Amino acid sequence: MPRKGDKQFDETAVLERAMDLFWEQGYEATGMSELVAQMGVGRQSLYDTFGDKRSLFLSALEHYADTYQGAVLAVLEGSEPPLERIRRVVRMWQEGASGPHCRGCLLANSAAELGYADPEISEMIRARLRRLEDAIRRVLAEAVARGELSSDPPPRALARTLVAIANGMHVVGKTSPSKAAIADIADTALALIER
Amino acid sequence: MPRKGDKQFDETAVLERAMDLFWEQGYEATGMSELVAQMGVGRQSLYDTFGDKRSLFLSALEHYADTYQGAVLAVLEGSEPPLERIRRVVRMWQEGASGPHCRGCLLANSAAELGYADPEISEMIRARLRRLEDAIRRVLAEAVARGELSSDPPPRALARTLVAIANGMHVVGKTSPSKAAIADIADTALALIER
């Protein structure tokens, strides 16, 4: 009998397939049998490695956040001038929310689907959105300190609004395939930092 | 045998209970048995009146839009000065997205949960969001014509952004019980029309 540690598969690649399925279909619509089929791993190995569907979902959500939100955080914590970093991030969101069959943002989708129904999932999403908000706030505060941005609205309020716009842009992208609409939202979001 | 038209129950009250359950839990997580129990109507009457779960969901979504989006549209089509109508609507969204256990907006939740998975539901949500965008755009264009609002960003872009902010505010409200965060987003949204 193989011990628990004897992985015969690439855990990250397998987790990514689960993430894709949850991202495509949502949490409730995705069944464990479908996950087993999609992940190309035996049911028992799946349970041994990731636990039940809810645990697997939490791992997939963490992986999503590390990957996609991680790329955004890397730009925000980079060395470009502060407002340039914000501009690049808004364009990353725009890119993600455009396209013919936008899957939205897995964090926003999960917030909308699950909300407070599962306190642990809810807290994890809240913490991730808060981390994004904090990173944006710090960059905006730097721009204010450099005299490149008005302090009204204050960095925290503006950061919260940009996070809401990112979420809203992905919700709009999930039903409306209009690149022009998403571009309008991104441009208007940037107008908030151009004064 | 009662004919199909012989309703022994208040259709709207029953539909409202279904809407509440879908709003609370989402589409996939809500089973037909639970709906039968919650709606207080026999399973057969439910099928005769509303069809299957998907048809019932579409009716509940229409009812939600008529009620909640209807109240917003009534303000937008009212007789107050244009920017005052926008202010009132943003405060209505703020109110809806605040509170300890915000259920979000059923249209935004459904967009995030179902996206393109069901073309008819997706099209219905898209049309409703578009209707809101058009109503806001008309009010903003009126404010521009009266010299009360800059035409940059243009009314359409600003309307799209306000719809995205409304959706994003509700997503944020679904995981973060911070009234202050929602108020910050509403205030910043209003700053977009105060120049």
Coordinates of C-alpha atoms in Angstrom, one line a residue:
Chain A
M1 CA 0.0 0.0 0.0
P2 CA 1.5 3.4 -0.9
R3 CA 2.1 5.7 2.0
K4 CA 0.3 9.0 2.0
G5 CA 3.4 10.9 0.9
D6 CA 4.0 8.8 -2.2
K7 CA 2.6 11.2 -4.7
Q8 CA 2.3 9.7 -8.2
F9 CA 1.2 13.0 -9.7
D10 CA 2.0 16.7 -10.0
E11 CA 0.0 18.2 -7.2
T12 CA 0.1 21.7 -8.6
A13 CA -1.0 20.7 -12.1
V14 CA -3.8 18.7 -10.6
L15 CA -4.9 21.5 -8.4
E16 CA -4.9 23.8 -11.4
R17 CA -7.4 21.6 -13.2
A18 CA -9.7 21.6 -10.2
M19 CA -9.3 25.4 -10.0
D20 CA -10.3 25.7 -13.7
L21 CA -13.4 23.6 -13.2
F22 CA -14.5 25.6 -10.1
W23 CA -13.8 28.8 -12.0
E24 CA -15.8 27.7 -15.0
Q25 CA -18.8 26.3 -13.1
G26 CA -18.8 27.6 -9.6
Y27 CA -18.6 25.6 -6.3
E28 CA -22.0 24.0 -6.0
A29 CA -22.4 23.0 -9.7
T30 CA -19.1 21.1 -9.6
G31 CA -19.4 17.5 -8.3
M32 CA -16.7 15.3 -6.8
S33 CA -17.1 12.8 -9.6
E34 CA -16.5 15.4 -12.2
L35 CA -13.5 16.6 -10.3
V36 CA -12.1 13.1 -10.2
A37 CA -12.6 12.8 -14.0
Q38 CA -11.1 16.2 -14.8
M39 CA -8.2 15.9 -12.5
G40 CA -7.0 12.5 -13.8
V41 CA -6.3 11.2 -10.4
G42 CA -8.0 8.3 -8.5
R43 CA -10.7 9.3 -6.1
Q44 CA -8.8 7.9 -3.1
S45 CA -5.6 9.8 -4.0
L46 CA -7.6 12.9 -4.4
Y47 CA -9.2 12.6 -0.9
D48 CA -5.8 11.6 0.6
T49 CA -4.1 14.7 -0.9
F50 CA -6.8 17.4 -0.8
G51 CA -9.5 16.1 1.5
D52 CA -13.2 16.5 0.6
K53 CA -14.7 18.9 -2.0
R54 CA -14.8 21.8 0.3
S55 CA -11.1 21.4 1.3
L56 CA -10.1 21.0 -2.3
F57 CA -12.1 24.2 -3.1
L58 CA -10.2 26.1 -0.4
S59 CA -6.9 24.9 -1.9
A60 CA -8.0 25.8 -5.4
L61 CA -9.0 29.3 -4.2
E62 CA -5.7 29.8 -2.4
H63 CA -3.9 28.7 -5.6
Y64 CA -6.0 31.1 -7.7
A65 CA -5.2 33.9 -5.3
D66 CA -1.5 33.1 -5.2
T67 CA -1.4 33.0 -9.0
Y68 CA -3.7 35.8 -10.2
Q69 CA -3.8 38.1 -7.3
G70 CA -0.1 37.3 -6.8
A71 CA 0.7 38.8 -10.2
V72 CA -1.3 42.0 -9.3
L73 CA 0.5 42.3 -5.9
A74 CA 3.9 41.8 -7.6
V75 CA 3.1 44.9 -9.8
L76 CA 1.8 46.9 -6.8
E77 CA 5.0 46.1 -4.8
G78 CA 7.3 46.8 -7.8
S79 CA 9.6 49.7 -8.4
E80 CA 7.7 51.7 -11.1
P81 CA 6.3 55.1 -10.2
P82 CA 3.2 54.6 -8.0
L83 CA 0.5 55.8 -10.4
E84 CA 2.1 53.7 -13.2
R85 CA 1.7 50.6 -11.0
I86 CA -2.0 51.4 -10.5
R87 CA -2.4 52.0 -14.3
R88 CA -0.9 48.6 -15.1
V89 CA -3.1 46.8 -12.5
V90 CA -6.3 48.4 -13.9
R91 CA -5.2 47.2 -17.4
M92 CA -4.6 43.7 -16.0
W93 CA -8.1 43.6 -14.6
Q94 CA -9.4 45.0 -17.9
E95 CA -7.6 42.2 -19.8
G96 CA -9.0 39.6 -17.4
A97 CA -12.6 40.8 -17.6
S98 CA -12.6 41.1 -21.4
G99 CA -12.8 38.3 -23.9
P100 CA -15.7 36.3 -25.3
H101 CA -16.3 33.9 -22.4
C102 CA -14.9 35.7 -19.3
R103 CA -15.0 33.4 -16.3
G104 CA -14.8 36.4 -14.0
C105 CA -12.6 36.5 -10.9
L106 CA -12.8 33.3 -8.8
L107 CA -12.6 35.3 -5.6
A108 CA -15.5 37.6 -6.7
N109 CA -17.5 34.7 -8.1
S110 CA -17.1 32.7 -4.8
A111 CA -18.0 35.8 -2.7
A112 CA -21.1 36.2 -4.8
E113 CA -22.0 32.5 -4.8
L114 CA -21.2 31.6 -1.2
G115 CA -21.2 34.9 0.8
Y116 CA -21.5 34.2 4.5
A117 CA -22.8 30.6 3.9
D118 CA -19.4 29.2 4.8
P119 CA -17.5 31.3 7.4
E120 CA -14.1 29.9 6.6
I121 CA -14.4 30.5 2.8
S122 CA -15.9 33.9 3.5
E123 CA -13.1 34.9 5.8
M124 CA -10.5 33.7 3.3
I125 CA -12.0 35.8 0.5
R126 CA -12.4 38.8 2.8
A127 CA -8.7 38.5 3.8
R128 CA -7.6 38.3 0.2
L129 CA -9.7 41.3 -0.9
R130 CA -8.4 43.2 2.1
R131 CA -4.8 42.4 1.2
L132 CA -5.4 43.8 -2.3
E133 CA -7.0 46.9 -0.8
D134 CA -4.1 47.4 1.5
A135 CA -1.5 47.1 -1.3
I136 CA -3.4 49.5 -3.4
R137 CA -3.8 52.0 -0.5
R138 CA -0.1 52.0 0.1
V139 CA 0.7 52.8 -3.5
L140 CA -1.9 55.6 -3.6
A141 CA -0.5 57.0 -0.3
E142 CA 3.0 57.0 -1.9
A143 CA 1.6 58.9 -4.9
V144 CA -0.1 61.5 -2.5
A145 CA 3.2 61.8 -0.6
R146 CA 5.0 62.5 -3.9
G147 CA 2.4 65.2 -4.8
E148 CA 1.2 63.2 -7.8
L149 CA -2.3 62.5 -6.4
S150 CA -4.9 64.5 -4.5
S151 CA -5.6 63.2 -1.0
D152 CA -9.3 63.7 -1.7
P153 CA -10.8 61.0 -1.9
P154 CA -8.3 59.6 0.7
P155 CA -6.2 56.6 -0.4
R156 CA -8.2 54.1 1.7
A157 CA -11.5 55.1 0.1
L158 CA -10.0 55.2 -3.3
A159 CA -8.4 51.8 -2.8
R160 CA -11.7 50.3 -1.7
T161 CA -13.4 51.8 -4.7
L162 CA -10.8 50.3 -7.1
V163 CA -11.3 46.9 -5.5
A164 CA -15.1 47.3 -6.0
I165 CA -14.6 48.3 -9.6
A166 CA -12.3 45.3 -10.2
N167 CA -15.0 43.0 -8.8
G168 CA -17.8 44.8 -10.7
M169 CA -15.9 44.7 -13.9
H170 CA -15.6 40.9 -13.7
V171 CA -19.3 40.5 -12.9
V172 CA -20.1 42.7 -15.9
G173 CA -17.7 40.7 -18.1
K174 CA -19.3 37.4 -17.0
T175 CA -22.6 38.3 -18.9
S176 CA -21.6 41.0 -21.3
P177 CA -19.0 40.2 -24.0
S178 CA -18.5 43.9 -24.7
K179 CA -14.8 44.8 -24.7
A180 CA -15.9 48.4 -25.1
A181 CA -17.9 48.4 -21.9
I182 CA -15.0 46.9 -19.9
A183 CA -12.6 49.5 -21.5
D184 CA -15.0 52.3 -20.5
I185 CA -15.0 51.1 -16.9
A186 CA -11.2 50.8 -16.8
D187 CA -10.7 54.3 -18.4
T188 CA -13.1 55.8 -15.9
A189 CA -11.4 54.1 -13.0
L190 CA -8.1 55.6 -14.2
A191 CA -9.8 59.0 -14.4
L192 CA -10.1 58.7 -10.6
I193 CA -6.3 58.9 -10.2
E194 CA -5.7 61.5 -13.0
R195 CA -6.5 64.5 -10.9
Chain B
M1 CA -59.3 17.7 -10.5
P2 CA -58.6 21.4 -10.2
R3 CA -57.8 23.1 -13.5
K4 CA -54.5 24.8 -14.0
G5 CA -56.0 28.2 -13.4
D6 CA -57.5 27.3 -10.0
K7 CA -54.8 28.8 -7.8
Q8 CA -55.2 28.0 -4.1
F9 CA -52.3 30.3 -3.2
D10 CA -50.9 33.8 -3.7
E11 CA -48.5 33.4 -6.6
T12 CA -46.5 36.6 -5.8
A13 CA -46.1 35.7 -2.1
V14 CA -44.9 32.2 -3.1
L15 CA -42.6 33.5 -5.8
E16 CA -41.1 35.9 -3.2
R17 CA -40.2 33.1 -0.9
A18 CA -38.5 31.3 -3.7
M19 CA -36.6 34.5 -4.6
D20 CA -35.5 34.8 -1.0
L21 CA -34.1 31.3 -0.9
F22 CA -32.2 31.7 -4.2
W23 CA -30.9 35.0 -3.0
E24 CA -29.7 33.5 0.2
Q25 CA -28.2 30.4 -1.2
G26 CA -27.6 30.8 -4.9
Y27 CA -29.0 28.7 -7.7
E28 CA -27.2 25.4 -7.5
A29 CA -27.3 25.1 -3.8
T30 CA -31.1 25.4 -3.7
G31 CA -32.9 22.1 -4.3
M32 CA -36.4 21.6 -5.5
S33 CA -37.4 19.8 -2.3
E34 CA -36.2 22.8 -0.2
L35 CA -38.1 25.2 -2.5
V36 CA -41.3 23.1 -2.0
A37 CA -40.8 23.2 1.8
Q38 CA -40.1 26.9 1.9
M39 CA -42.8 27.9 -0.5
G40 CA -45.6 26.1 1.4
V41 CA -47.1 24.8 -1.8
G42 CA -47.5 21.2 -3.0
R43 CA -44.8 20.0 -5.5
Q44 CA -47.3 19.5 -8.3
S45 CA -48.9 23.0 -7.9
L46 CA -45.4 24.4 -8.0
Y47 CA -44.5 22.6 -11.2
D48 CA -47.9 23.5 -12.7
T49 CA -47.5 27.2 -11.9
F50 CA -43.8 27.8 -12.3
G51 CA -42.4 24.8 -14.2
D52 CA -39.1 23.3 -13.2
K53 CA -36.4 24.8 -11.0
R54 CA -34.8 26.6 -13.8
S55 CA -38.1 28.2 -14.9
L56 CA -38.9 29.1 -11.3
F57 CA -35.5 30.7 -11.0
L58 CA -36.1 32.8 -14.1
S59 CA -39.4 34.0 -12.7
A60 CA -37.8 34.7 -9.3
L61 CA -35.0 36.7 -11.0
E62 CA -37.6 38.7 -13.0
H63 CA -39.5 39.4 -9.8
Y64 CA -36.3 40.5 -8.1
A65 CA -35.5 42.8 -11.0
D66 CA -39.0 44.2 -11.2
T67 CA -38.9 44.9 -7.4
Y68 CA -35.4 46.0 -6.6
Q69 CA -34.1 47.3 -9.9
G70 CA -37.6 48.7 -10.5
A71 CA -37.3 50.9 -7.4
V72 CA -34.0 52.2 -8.7
L73 CA -35.4 52.8 -12.2
A74 CA -38.4 54.7 -10.7
V75 CA -35.9 57.1 -9.0
L76 CA -33.9 57.5 -12.2
E77 CA -37.1 58.3 -14.2
G78 CA -38.4 60.7 -11.5
S79 CA -38.6 64.4 -11.6
E80 CA -35.8 65.5 -9.2
P81 CA -32.7 67.3 -10.6
P82 CA -30.6 64.7 -12.5
L83 CA -27.6 64.6 -10.2
E84 CA -29.9 64.3 -7.2
R85 CA -31.5 61.2 -8.7
I86 CA -28.0 59.7 -9.2
R87 CA -27.1 60.5 -5.6
R88 CA -30.3 58.8 -4.3
V89 CA -29.6 55.7 -6.4
V90 CA -26.0 55.4 -5.1
R91 CA -27.3 55.7 -1.5
M92 CA -29.9 53.0 -2.3
W93 CA -27.1 50.7 -3.4
Q94 CA -25.1 51.6 -0.3
E95 CA -28.0 50.7 1.9
G96 CA -28.5 47.4 0.1
A97 CA -24.8 46.4 0.3
S98 CA -24.5 47.4 4.0
G99 CA -25.7 45.4 6.9
P100 CA -24.4 42.4 8.8
H101 CA -25.4 39.7 6.4
C102 CA -25.7 41.3 3.0
R103 CA -27.1 38.9 0.4
G104 CA -25.7 40.9 -2.4
C105 CA -27.6 41.7 -5.5
L106 CA -29.4 38.7 -7.0
L107 CA -28.6 39.8 -10.5
A108 CA -24.9 40.2 -9.7
N109 CA -24.8 37.0 -7.7
S110 CA -26.4 35.1 -10.6
A111 CA -24.1 36.6 -13.1
A112 CA -21.1 35.6 -11.0
E113 CA -22.5 32.1 -10.3
L114 CA -23.8 31.2 -13.7
G115 CA -22.1 33.5 -16.2
Y116 CA -22.4 32.0 -19.7
A117 CA -23.4 28.6 -18.4
D118 CA -27.1 29.2 -19.2
P119 CA -27.5 31.4 -22.3
E120 CA -31.1 32.4 -21.5
I121 CA -30.4 33.4 -17.9
S122 CA -27.2 35.2 -19.0
E123 CA -29.1 37.1 -21.6
M124 CA -31.8 38.1 -19.1
I125 CA -29.2 39.4 -16.6
R126 CA -27.3 41.2 -19.4
A127 CA -30.5 42.9 -20.6
R128 CA -31.4 44.0 -17.1
L129 CA -27.9 45.4 -16.4
R130 CA -28.1 47.2 -19.8
R131 CA -31.4 48.7 -18.9
L132 CA -30.0 50.1 -15.7
E133 CA -26.9 51.4 -17.6
D134 CA -29.2 53.1 -20.2
A135 CA -31.4 54.7 -17.5
I136 CA -28.3 56.1 -15.7
R137 CA -26.7 57.3 -19.0
R138 CA -29.9 59.3 -19.9
V139 CA -29.9 61.0 -16.5
L140 CA -26.1 61.8 -16.8
A141 CA -26.7 63.2 -20.3
E142 CA -29.4 65.4 -18.9
A143 CA -27.0 66.7 -16.3
V144 CA -24.4 67.4 -19.0
A145 CA -27.0 69.2 -21.1
R146 CA -27.9 71.4 -18.1
G147 CA -24.2 72.2 -17.6
E148 CA -24.1 70.4 -14.2
L149 CA -21.7 67.7 -15.2
S150 CA -18.5 67.5 -17.3
S151 CA -18.9 65.4 -20.5
D152 CA -15.5 63.8 -19.7
P153 CA -15.8 60.9 -18.9
P154 CA -18.8 60.6 -21.3
P155 CA -22.2 59.7 -19.9
R156 CA -22.1 56.1 -21.3
A157 CA -18.6 55.4 -19.8
L158 CA -19.7 56.9 -16.5
A159 CA -22.9 54.9 -16.5
R160 CA -21.1 51.7 -17.1
T161 CA -18.7 52.5 -14.3
L162 CA -21.5 53.2 -11.9
V163 CA -23.1 49.9 -12.7
A164 CA -19.8 48.1 -12.2
I165 CA -19.4 49.9 -8.8
A166 CA -22.9 48.8 -7.8
N167 CA -22.1 45.2 -8.6
G168 CA -18.7 45.4 -7.0
M169 CA -20.1 47.1 -3.8
H170 CA -22.5 44.1 -3.4
V171 CA -19.8 41.6 -3.9
V172 CA -17.7 43.3 -1.3
G173 CA -20.7 43.5 1.0
K174 CA -21.2 39.8 0.7
T175 CA -18.0 39.0 2.5
S176 CA -17.1 42.1 4.4
P177 CA -19.5 43.4 7.0
S178 CA -17.8 46.8 7.0
K179 CA -20.4 49.6 6.7
A180 CA -17.4 52.1 6.5
A181 CA -15.9 50.3 3.4
I182 CA -19.3 50.4 1.6
A183 CA -19.7 54.1 2.5
D184 CA -16.2 54.9 1.2
I185 CA -17.1 53.2 -2.1
A186 CA -20.4 55.1 -2.4
D187 CA -18.8 58.4 -1.5
T188 CA -16.0 57.9 -4.1
A189 CA -18.6 56.9 -6.7
L190 CA -20.4 60.2 -6.0
A191 CA -17.1 62.1 -6.3
L192 CA -17.2 61.0 -10.0
I193 CA -20.2 63.2 -10.6
E194 CA -19.1 66.1 -8.4
R195 CA -16.9 67.8 -10.9

